[in-house]
Short mmCIF file of C-alpha atoms in Angstrom, two decimals:
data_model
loop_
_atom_site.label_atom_id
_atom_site.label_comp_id
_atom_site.label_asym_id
_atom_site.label_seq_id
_atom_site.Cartn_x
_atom_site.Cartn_y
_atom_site.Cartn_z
CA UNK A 1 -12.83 157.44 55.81
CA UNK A 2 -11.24 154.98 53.42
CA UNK A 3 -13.36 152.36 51.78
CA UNK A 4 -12.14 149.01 51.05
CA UNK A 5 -13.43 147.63 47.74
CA UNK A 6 -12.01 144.50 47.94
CA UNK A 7 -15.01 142.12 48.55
CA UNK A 8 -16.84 144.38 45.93
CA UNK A 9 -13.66 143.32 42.98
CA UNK A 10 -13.83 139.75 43.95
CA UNK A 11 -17.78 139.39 44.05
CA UNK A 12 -17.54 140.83 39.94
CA UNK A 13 -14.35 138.35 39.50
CA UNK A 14 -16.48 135.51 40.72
CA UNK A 15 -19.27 136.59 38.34
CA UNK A 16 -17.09 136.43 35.32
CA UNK A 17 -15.67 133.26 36.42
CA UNK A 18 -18.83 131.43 36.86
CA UNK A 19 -21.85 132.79 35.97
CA UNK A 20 -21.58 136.05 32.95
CA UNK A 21 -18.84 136.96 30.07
CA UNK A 22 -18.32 139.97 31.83
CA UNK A 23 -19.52 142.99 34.00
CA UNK A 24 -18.58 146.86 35.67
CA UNK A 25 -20.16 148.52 38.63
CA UNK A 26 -19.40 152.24 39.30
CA UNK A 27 -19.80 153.74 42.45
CA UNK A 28 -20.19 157.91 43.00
CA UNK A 29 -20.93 160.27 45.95
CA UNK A 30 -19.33 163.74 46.00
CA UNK A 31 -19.98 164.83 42.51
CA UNK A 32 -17.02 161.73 42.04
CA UNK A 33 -16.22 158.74 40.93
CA UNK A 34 -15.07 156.44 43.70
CA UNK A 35 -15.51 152.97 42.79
CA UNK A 36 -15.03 151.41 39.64
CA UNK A 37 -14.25 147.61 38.62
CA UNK A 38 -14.82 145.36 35.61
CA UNK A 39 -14.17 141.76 35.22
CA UNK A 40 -14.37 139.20 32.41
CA UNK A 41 -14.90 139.68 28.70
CA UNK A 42 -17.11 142.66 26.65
CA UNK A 43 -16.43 140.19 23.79
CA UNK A 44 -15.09 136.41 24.80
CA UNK A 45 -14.65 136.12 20.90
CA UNK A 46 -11.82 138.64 20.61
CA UNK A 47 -10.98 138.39 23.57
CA UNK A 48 -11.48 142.02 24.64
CA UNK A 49 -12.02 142.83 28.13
CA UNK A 50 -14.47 145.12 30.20
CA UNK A 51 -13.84 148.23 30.91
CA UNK A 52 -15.21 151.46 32.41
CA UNK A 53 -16.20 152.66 28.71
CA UNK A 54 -17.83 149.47 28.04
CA UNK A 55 -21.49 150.37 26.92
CA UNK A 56 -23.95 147.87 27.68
CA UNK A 57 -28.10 147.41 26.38
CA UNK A 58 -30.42 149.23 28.86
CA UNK A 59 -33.82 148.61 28.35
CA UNK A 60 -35.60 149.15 31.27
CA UNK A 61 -33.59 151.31 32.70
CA UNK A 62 -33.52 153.50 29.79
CA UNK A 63 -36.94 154.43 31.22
CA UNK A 64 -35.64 156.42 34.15
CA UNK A 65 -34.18 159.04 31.64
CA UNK A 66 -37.97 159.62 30.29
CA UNK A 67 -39.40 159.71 34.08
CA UNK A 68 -36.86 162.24 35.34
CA UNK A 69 -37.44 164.66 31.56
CA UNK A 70 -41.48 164.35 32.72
CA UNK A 71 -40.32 165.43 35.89
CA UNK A 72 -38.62 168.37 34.36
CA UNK A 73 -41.63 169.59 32.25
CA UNK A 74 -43.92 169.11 35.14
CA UNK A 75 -41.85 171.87 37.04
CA UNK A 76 -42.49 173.59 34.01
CA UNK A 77 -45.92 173.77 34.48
CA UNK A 78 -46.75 171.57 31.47
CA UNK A 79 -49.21 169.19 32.91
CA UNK A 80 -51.03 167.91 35.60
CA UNK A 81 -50.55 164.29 36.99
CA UNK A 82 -54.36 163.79 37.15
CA UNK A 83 -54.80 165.30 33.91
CA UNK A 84 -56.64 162.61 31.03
CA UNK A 85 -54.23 161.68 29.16
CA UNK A 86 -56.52 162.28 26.11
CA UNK A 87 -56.08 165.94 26.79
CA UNK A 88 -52.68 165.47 25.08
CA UNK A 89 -53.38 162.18 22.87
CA UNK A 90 -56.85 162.88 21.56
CA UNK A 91 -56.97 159.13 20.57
CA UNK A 92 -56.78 157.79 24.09
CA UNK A 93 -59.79 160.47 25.09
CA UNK A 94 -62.30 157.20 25.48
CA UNK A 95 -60.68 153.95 27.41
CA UNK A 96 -62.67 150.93 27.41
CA UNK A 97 -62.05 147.70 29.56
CA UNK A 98 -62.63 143.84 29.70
CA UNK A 99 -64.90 142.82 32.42
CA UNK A 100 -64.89 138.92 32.92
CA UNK A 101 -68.37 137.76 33.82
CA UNK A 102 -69.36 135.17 36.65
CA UNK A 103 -70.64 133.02 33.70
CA UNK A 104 -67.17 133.33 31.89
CA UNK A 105 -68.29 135.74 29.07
CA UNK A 106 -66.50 138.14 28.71
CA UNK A 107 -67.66 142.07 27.76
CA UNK A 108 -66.29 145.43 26.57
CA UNK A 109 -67.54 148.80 28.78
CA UNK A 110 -66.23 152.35 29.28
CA UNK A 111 -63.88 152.57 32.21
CA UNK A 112 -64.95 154.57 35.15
CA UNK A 113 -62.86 157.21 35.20
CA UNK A 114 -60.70 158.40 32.17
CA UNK A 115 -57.12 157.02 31.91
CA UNK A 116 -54.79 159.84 33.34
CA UNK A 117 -50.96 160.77 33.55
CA UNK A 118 -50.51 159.42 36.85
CA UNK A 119 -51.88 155.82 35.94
CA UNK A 120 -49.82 155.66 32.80
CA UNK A 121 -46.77 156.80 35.26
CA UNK A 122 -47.10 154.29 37.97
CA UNK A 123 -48.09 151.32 35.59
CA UNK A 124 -51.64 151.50 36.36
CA UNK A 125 -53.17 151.48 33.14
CA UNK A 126 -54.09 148.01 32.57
CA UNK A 127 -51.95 147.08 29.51
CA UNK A 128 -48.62 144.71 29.54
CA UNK A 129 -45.63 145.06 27.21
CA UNK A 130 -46.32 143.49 24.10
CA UNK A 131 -43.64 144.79 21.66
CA UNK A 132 -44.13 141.76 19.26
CA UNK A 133 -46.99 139.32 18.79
CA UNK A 134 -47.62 136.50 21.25
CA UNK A 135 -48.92 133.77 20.49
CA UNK A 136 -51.86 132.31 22.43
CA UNK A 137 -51.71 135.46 24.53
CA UNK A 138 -53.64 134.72 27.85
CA UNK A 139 -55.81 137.53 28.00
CA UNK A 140 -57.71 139.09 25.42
CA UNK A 141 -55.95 142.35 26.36
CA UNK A 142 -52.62 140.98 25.16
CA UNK A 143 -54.21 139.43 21.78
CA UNK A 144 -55.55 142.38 20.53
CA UNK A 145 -51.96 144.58 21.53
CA UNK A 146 -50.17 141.19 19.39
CA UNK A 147 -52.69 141.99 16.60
CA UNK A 148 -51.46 145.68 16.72
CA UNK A 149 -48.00 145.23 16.91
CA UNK A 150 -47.79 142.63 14.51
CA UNK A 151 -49.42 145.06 11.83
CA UNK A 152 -47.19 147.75 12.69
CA UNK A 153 -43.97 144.93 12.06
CA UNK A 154 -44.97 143.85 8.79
CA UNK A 155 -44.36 147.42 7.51
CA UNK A 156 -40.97 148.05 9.69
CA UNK A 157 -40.11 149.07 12.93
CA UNK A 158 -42.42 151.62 13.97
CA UNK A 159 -42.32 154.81 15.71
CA UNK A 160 -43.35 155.10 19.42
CA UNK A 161 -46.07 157.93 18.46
CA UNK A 162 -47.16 154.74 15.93
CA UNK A 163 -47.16 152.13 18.42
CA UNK A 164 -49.12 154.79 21.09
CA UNK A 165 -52.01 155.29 18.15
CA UNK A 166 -52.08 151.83 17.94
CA UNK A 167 -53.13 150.71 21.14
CA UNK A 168 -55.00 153.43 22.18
CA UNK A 169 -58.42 151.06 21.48
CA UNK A 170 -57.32 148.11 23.19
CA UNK A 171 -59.63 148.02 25.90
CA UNK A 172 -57.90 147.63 29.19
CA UNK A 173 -57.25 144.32 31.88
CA UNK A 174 -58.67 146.90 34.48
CA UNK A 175 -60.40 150.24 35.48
CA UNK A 176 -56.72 152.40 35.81
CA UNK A 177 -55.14 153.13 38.58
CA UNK A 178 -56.95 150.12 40.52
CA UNK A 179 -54.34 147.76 39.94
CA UNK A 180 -50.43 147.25 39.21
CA UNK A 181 -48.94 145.91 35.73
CA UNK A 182 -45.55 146.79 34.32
CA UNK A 183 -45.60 147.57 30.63
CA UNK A 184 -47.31 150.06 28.19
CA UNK A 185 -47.25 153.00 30.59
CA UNK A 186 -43.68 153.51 29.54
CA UNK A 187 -44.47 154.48 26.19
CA UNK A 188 -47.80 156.81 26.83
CA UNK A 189 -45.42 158.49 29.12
CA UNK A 190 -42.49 158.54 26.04
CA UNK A 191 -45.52 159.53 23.50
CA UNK A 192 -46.46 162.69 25.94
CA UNK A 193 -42.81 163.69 26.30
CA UNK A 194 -42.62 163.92 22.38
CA UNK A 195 -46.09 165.96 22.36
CA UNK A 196 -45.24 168.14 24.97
CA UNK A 197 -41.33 168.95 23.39
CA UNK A 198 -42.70 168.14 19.72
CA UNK A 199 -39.17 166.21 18.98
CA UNK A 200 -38.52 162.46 19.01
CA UNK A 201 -37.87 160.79 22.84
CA UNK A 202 -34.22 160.40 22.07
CA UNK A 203 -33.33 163.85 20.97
CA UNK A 204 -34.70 165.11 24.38
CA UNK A 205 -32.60 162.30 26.23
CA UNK A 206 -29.95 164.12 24.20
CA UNK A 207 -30.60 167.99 25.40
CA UNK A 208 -32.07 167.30 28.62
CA UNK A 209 -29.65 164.73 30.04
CA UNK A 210 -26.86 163.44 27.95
CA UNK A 211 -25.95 166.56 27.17
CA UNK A 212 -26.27 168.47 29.88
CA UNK A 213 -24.45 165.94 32.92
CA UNK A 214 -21.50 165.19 29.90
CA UNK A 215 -22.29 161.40 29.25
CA UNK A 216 -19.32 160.60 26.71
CA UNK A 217 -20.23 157.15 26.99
CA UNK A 218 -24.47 157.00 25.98
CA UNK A 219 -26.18 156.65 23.05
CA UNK A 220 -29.26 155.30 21.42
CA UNK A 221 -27.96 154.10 18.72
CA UNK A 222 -24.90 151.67 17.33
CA UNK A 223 -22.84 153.98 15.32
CA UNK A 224 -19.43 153.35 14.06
CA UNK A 225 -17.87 156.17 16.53
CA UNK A 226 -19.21 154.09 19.54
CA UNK A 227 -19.72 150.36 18.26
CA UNK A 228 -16.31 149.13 19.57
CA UNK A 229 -17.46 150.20 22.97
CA UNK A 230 -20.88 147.79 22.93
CA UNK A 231 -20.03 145.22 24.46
CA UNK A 232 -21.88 141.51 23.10
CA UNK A 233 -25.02 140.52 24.22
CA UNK A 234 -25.04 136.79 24.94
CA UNK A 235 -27.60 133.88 25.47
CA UNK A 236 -27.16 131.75 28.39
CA UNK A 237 -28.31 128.24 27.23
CA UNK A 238 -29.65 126.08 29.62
CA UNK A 239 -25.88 123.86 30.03
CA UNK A 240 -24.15 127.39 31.23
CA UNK A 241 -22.77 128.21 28.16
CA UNK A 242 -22.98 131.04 26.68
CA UNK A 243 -23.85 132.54 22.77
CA UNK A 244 -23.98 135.62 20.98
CA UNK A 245 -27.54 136.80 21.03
CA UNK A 246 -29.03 136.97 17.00
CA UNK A 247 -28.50 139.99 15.42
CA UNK A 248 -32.90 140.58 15.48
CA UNK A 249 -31.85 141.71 18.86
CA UNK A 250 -29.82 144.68 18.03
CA UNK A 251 -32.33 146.16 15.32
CA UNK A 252 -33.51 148.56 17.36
CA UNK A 253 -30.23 150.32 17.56
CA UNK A 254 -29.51 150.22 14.29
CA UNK A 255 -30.10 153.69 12.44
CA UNK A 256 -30.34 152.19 9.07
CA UNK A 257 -33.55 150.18 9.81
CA UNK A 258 -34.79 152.27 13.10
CA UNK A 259 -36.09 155.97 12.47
CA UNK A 260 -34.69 158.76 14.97
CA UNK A 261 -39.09 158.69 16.27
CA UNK A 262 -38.59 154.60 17.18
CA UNK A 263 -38.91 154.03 21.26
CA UNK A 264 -35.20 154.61 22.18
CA UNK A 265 -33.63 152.01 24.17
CA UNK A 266 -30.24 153.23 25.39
CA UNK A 267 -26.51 152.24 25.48
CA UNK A 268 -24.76 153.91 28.52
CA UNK A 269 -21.39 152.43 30.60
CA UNK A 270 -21.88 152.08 34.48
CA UNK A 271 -20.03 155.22 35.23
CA UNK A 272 -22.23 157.28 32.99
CA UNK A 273 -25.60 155.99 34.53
CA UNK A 274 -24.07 156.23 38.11
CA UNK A 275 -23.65 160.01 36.93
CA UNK A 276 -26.93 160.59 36.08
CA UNK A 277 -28.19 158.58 39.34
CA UNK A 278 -25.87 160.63 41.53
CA UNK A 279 -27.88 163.87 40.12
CA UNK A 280 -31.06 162.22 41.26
CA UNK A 281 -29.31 161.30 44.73
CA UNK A 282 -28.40 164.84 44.95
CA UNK A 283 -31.33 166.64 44.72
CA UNK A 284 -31.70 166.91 41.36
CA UNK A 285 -28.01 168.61 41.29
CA UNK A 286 -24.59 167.42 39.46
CA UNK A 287 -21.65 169.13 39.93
CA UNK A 288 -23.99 172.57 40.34
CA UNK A 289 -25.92 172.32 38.06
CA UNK A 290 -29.40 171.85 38.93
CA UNK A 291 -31.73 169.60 36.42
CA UNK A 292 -34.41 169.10 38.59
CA UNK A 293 -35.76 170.58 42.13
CA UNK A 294 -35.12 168.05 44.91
CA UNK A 295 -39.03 168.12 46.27
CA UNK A 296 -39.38 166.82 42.06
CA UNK A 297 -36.76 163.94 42.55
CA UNK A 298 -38.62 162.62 46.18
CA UNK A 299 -41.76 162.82 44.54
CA UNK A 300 -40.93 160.68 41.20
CA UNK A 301 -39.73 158.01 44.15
CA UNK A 302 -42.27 158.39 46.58
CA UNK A 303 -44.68 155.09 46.39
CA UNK A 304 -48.11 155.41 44.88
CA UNK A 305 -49.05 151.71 45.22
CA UNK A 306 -51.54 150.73 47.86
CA UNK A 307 -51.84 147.46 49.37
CA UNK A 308 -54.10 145.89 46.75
CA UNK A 309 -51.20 146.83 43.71
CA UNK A 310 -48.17 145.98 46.16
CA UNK A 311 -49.53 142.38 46.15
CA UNK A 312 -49.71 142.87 42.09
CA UNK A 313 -45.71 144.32 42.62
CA UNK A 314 -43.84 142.18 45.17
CA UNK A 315 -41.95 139.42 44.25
CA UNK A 316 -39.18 138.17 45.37
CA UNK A 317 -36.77 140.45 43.61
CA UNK A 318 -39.29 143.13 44.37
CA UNK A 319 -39.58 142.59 48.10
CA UNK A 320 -38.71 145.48 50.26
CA UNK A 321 -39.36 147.81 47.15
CA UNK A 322 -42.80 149.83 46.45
CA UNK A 323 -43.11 151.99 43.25
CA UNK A 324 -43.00 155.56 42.51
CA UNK A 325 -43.73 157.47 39.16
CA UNK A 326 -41.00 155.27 37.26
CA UNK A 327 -38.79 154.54 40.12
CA UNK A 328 -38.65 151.49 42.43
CA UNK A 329 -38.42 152.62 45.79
CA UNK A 330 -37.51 150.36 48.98
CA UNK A 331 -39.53 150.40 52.12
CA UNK A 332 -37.99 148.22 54.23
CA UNK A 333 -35.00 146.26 54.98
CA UNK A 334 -36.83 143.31 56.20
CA UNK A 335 -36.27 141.40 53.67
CA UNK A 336 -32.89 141.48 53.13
CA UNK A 337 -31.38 144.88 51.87
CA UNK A 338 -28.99 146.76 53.58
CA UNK A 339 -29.29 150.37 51.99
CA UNK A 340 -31.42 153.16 53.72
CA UNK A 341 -35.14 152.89 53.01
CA UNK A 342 -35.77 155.47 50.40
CA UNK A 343 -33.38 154.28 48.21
CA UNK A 344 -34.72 154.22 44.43
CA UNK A 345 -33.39 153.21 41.01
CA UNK A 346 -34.93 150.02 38.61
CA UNK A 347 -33.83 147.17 36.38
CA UNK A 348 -33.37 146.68 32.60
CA UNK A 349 -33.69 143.05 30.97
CA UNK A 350 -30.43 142.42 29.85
CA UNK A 351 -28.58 142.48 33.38
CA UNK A 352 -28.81 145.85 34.83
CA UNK A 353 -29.32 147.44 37.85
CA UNK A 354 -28.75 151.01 39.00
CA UNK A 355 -29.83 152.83 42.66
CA UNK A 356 -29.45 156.12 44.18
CA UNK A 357 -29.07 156.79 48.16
CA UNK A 358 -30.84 160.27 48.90
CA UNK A 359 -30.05 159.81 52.41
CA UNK A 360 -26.08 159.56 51.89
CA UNK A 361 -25.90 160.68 48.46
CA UNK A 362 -24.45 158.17 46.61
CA UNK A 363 -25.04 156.10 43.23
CA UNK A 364 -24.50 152.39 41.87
CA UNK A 365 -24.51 150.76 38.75
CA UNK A 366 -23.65 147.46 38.06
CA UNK A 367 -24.57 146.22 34.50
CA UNK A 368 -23.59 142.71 32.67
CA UNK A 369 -25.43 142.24 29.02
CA UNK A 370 -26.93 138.42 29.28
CA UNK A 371 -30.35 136.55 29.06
CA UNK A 372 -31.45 135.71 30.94
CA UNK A 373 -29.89 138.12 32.99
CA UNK A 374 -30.69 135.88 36.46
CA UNK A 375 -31.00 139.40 38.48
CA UNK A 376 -31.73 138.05 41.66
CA UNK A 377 -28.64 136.03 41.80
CA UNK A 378 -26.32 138.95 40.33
CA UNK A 379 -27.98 142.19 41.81
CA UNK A 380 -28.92 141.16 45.38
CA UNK A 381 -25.76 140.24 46.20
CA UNK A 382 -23.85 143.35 44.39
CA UNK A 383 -26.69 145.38 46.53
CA UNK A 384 -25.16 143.83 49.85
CA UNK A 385 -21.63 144.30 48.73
CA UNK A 386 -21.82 147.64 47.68
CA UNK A 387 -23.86 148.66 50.47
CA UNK A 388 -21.87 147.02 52.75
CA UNK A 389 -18.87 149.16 51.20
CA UNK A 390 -20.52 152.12 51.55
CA UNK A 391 -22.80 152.29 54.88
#
């Protein structure tokens, strides 16, 4: 059957007309590429224009390559998911929490239960992002991680085994795994990767996946062999316009002030992360050869929330959408998505979005480089077109 595209090139066309500098999708099912389109400007400076080897800032989603590695060492035999995590960190062997009294005071105790693999996984832990200090933080969770992190800054950017030693006193929001929180799970989960493998997260990204599914386009850092491929990051100010984002932004991928053992954020083009999401799709399986066992891939996917965290999860970018061990995984289609439930993929900061179809084995990426990145206006509707395109 022949696809038609069309409404898929004029939706991106309408984005860079309106609304971003610039942005790609990528589309692949059959081990192939079958969709790819671009629109607007990967620099409006220069005028230089998008392109399928455009490499765009991550973030988030540069967390899916550490969820599908632990799911490689787990069929290894390397851990449990209900192991303590202190059996690997020894500094994280006793977790302590903030209980809010019905008088207002507030006190330290022990948590119930130790703080295990799964709940750092699944963002169950109890502690947010904090990857510099906020000020007035709103819980006294978040004041002593700005404390932390704010130490570690003074003497550089640290590494993520630093940042993991550093909070691993903080006492918790809540006894883990009794409630939902995106944030420092992440990077317990990165810290164990680099115990388990004993080399820094982004050399494993490097053997385990980049190498291995022939990413040409993916990196972690900004190198001169790959910098005229990053496209510019741009504030949106509040008139529409639009302004290269300050250079503090792009520290982190700079090897001259980041060391190789920093948290890795990576740089990847759409066609390269629809790769790797077409493996997932497939069973764990690209082009023959097989990364991961497909019962591995459905169970990094398969929702661990309960009612009480879905209430902490949904949203209404969320809706539809429970969570897995990394992955965001939708439910239903009652509230307005038109994929098969099952589907699974997340979201990174600066504007993109990736998902994987199990059921028809397909992949999508769309990814524009912008904050704020206004993802429910951009990805919902590149959901229905591309899903309309497909299904």
């Amino acid at each position: 059957m022949k696809r038609d595209f069309s409404r898929l090139d004029r939706l991106l066309e309408s984005f860079a007309q309106n609304s971003v500098a610039g942005c790609t999708c990528s589309i692949m099912q059959g081990d192939e590429l079958i969709y790819e389109g671009a629109a607007g400007y990967a620099d409006i400076a220069s005028g230089k224009k998008m392109n399928g080897n455009s490499m765009f800032r991550q973030a988030s989603t540069t967390k899916l390559f550490t969820y599908t590695i632990l799911g490689m060492l787990y069929e290894e035999g390397v851990f449990l998911f209900s192991d303590p995590v202190g059996k690997y960190l020894p500094e994280w062997s006793e977790t302590k929490k903030y209980v809010v009294r019905p008088d207002g005071t507030v006190d330290v105790v022990p948590t119930e239960r130790p703080l295990n693999i799964r709940n750092a996984v699944a963002m169950m832990c109890g502690l947010p992002y904090c990857m510099v200090p906020v000020p007035n933080a709103a819980t006294p969770t978040l004041a002593d991680m700005s404390a932390r992190i704010g130490a570690l800054l003074e003497k550089g950017v640290p590494t993520l085994r630093e940042e993991v030693r550093a909070m691993a006193d903080v006492p918790v929001m809540f006894e883990p795994g009794s409630q939902w929180l995106y944030g420092f799970g992440s990077e317990i989960t990165g810290a164990l990767v680099e115990t388990w493998t004993g080399k820094p997260l982004r050399e494993v990204f490097i053997e385990r996946i980049i190498e291995p599914l022939g990413l040409k386009n993916t990196d972690t850092f900004i190198t001169p062999e790959n910098r005229d491929r990053v496209v510019t990051n741009y504030l949106k100010k509040p008139d529409g316009t639009l302004e290269p984002a300050p250079d503090v932004f792009d520290r982190e991928f700079d090897p001259a002030v980041t060391p190789v053992g920093a948290r890795p954020q990576l740089l990847t083009s759409v066609s390269d992360f629809a790769t790797f999401m077409l493996m997932l799709a497939n069973g764990g399986v690209y082009k023959g050869k097989k990364l991961l066992g497909a019962g591995t891939v459905e169970m990094l996917h398969t929702n661990q929330l309960g009612e009480v965290q879905l209430k902490d999860f949904e949203n209404d970018y969320l809706a539809g959408y429970g969570y897995g061990l990394g992955f965001r995984t939708l439910m239903t289609q009652k509230y307005g998505h038109n994929g098969h439930p099952g589907c699974f993929g997340w979201t990174g900061g600066s504007g993109t979005w990736v998902e994987a179809d199990p059921v028809e084995k397909f992949s999508i990426a769309y990814m524009h480089n912008m904050m704020p990145n206004e993802e429910l206006y951009h990805h919902h509707r590149v959901r229905a077109a591309a899903y309309g395109c497909m299904l």
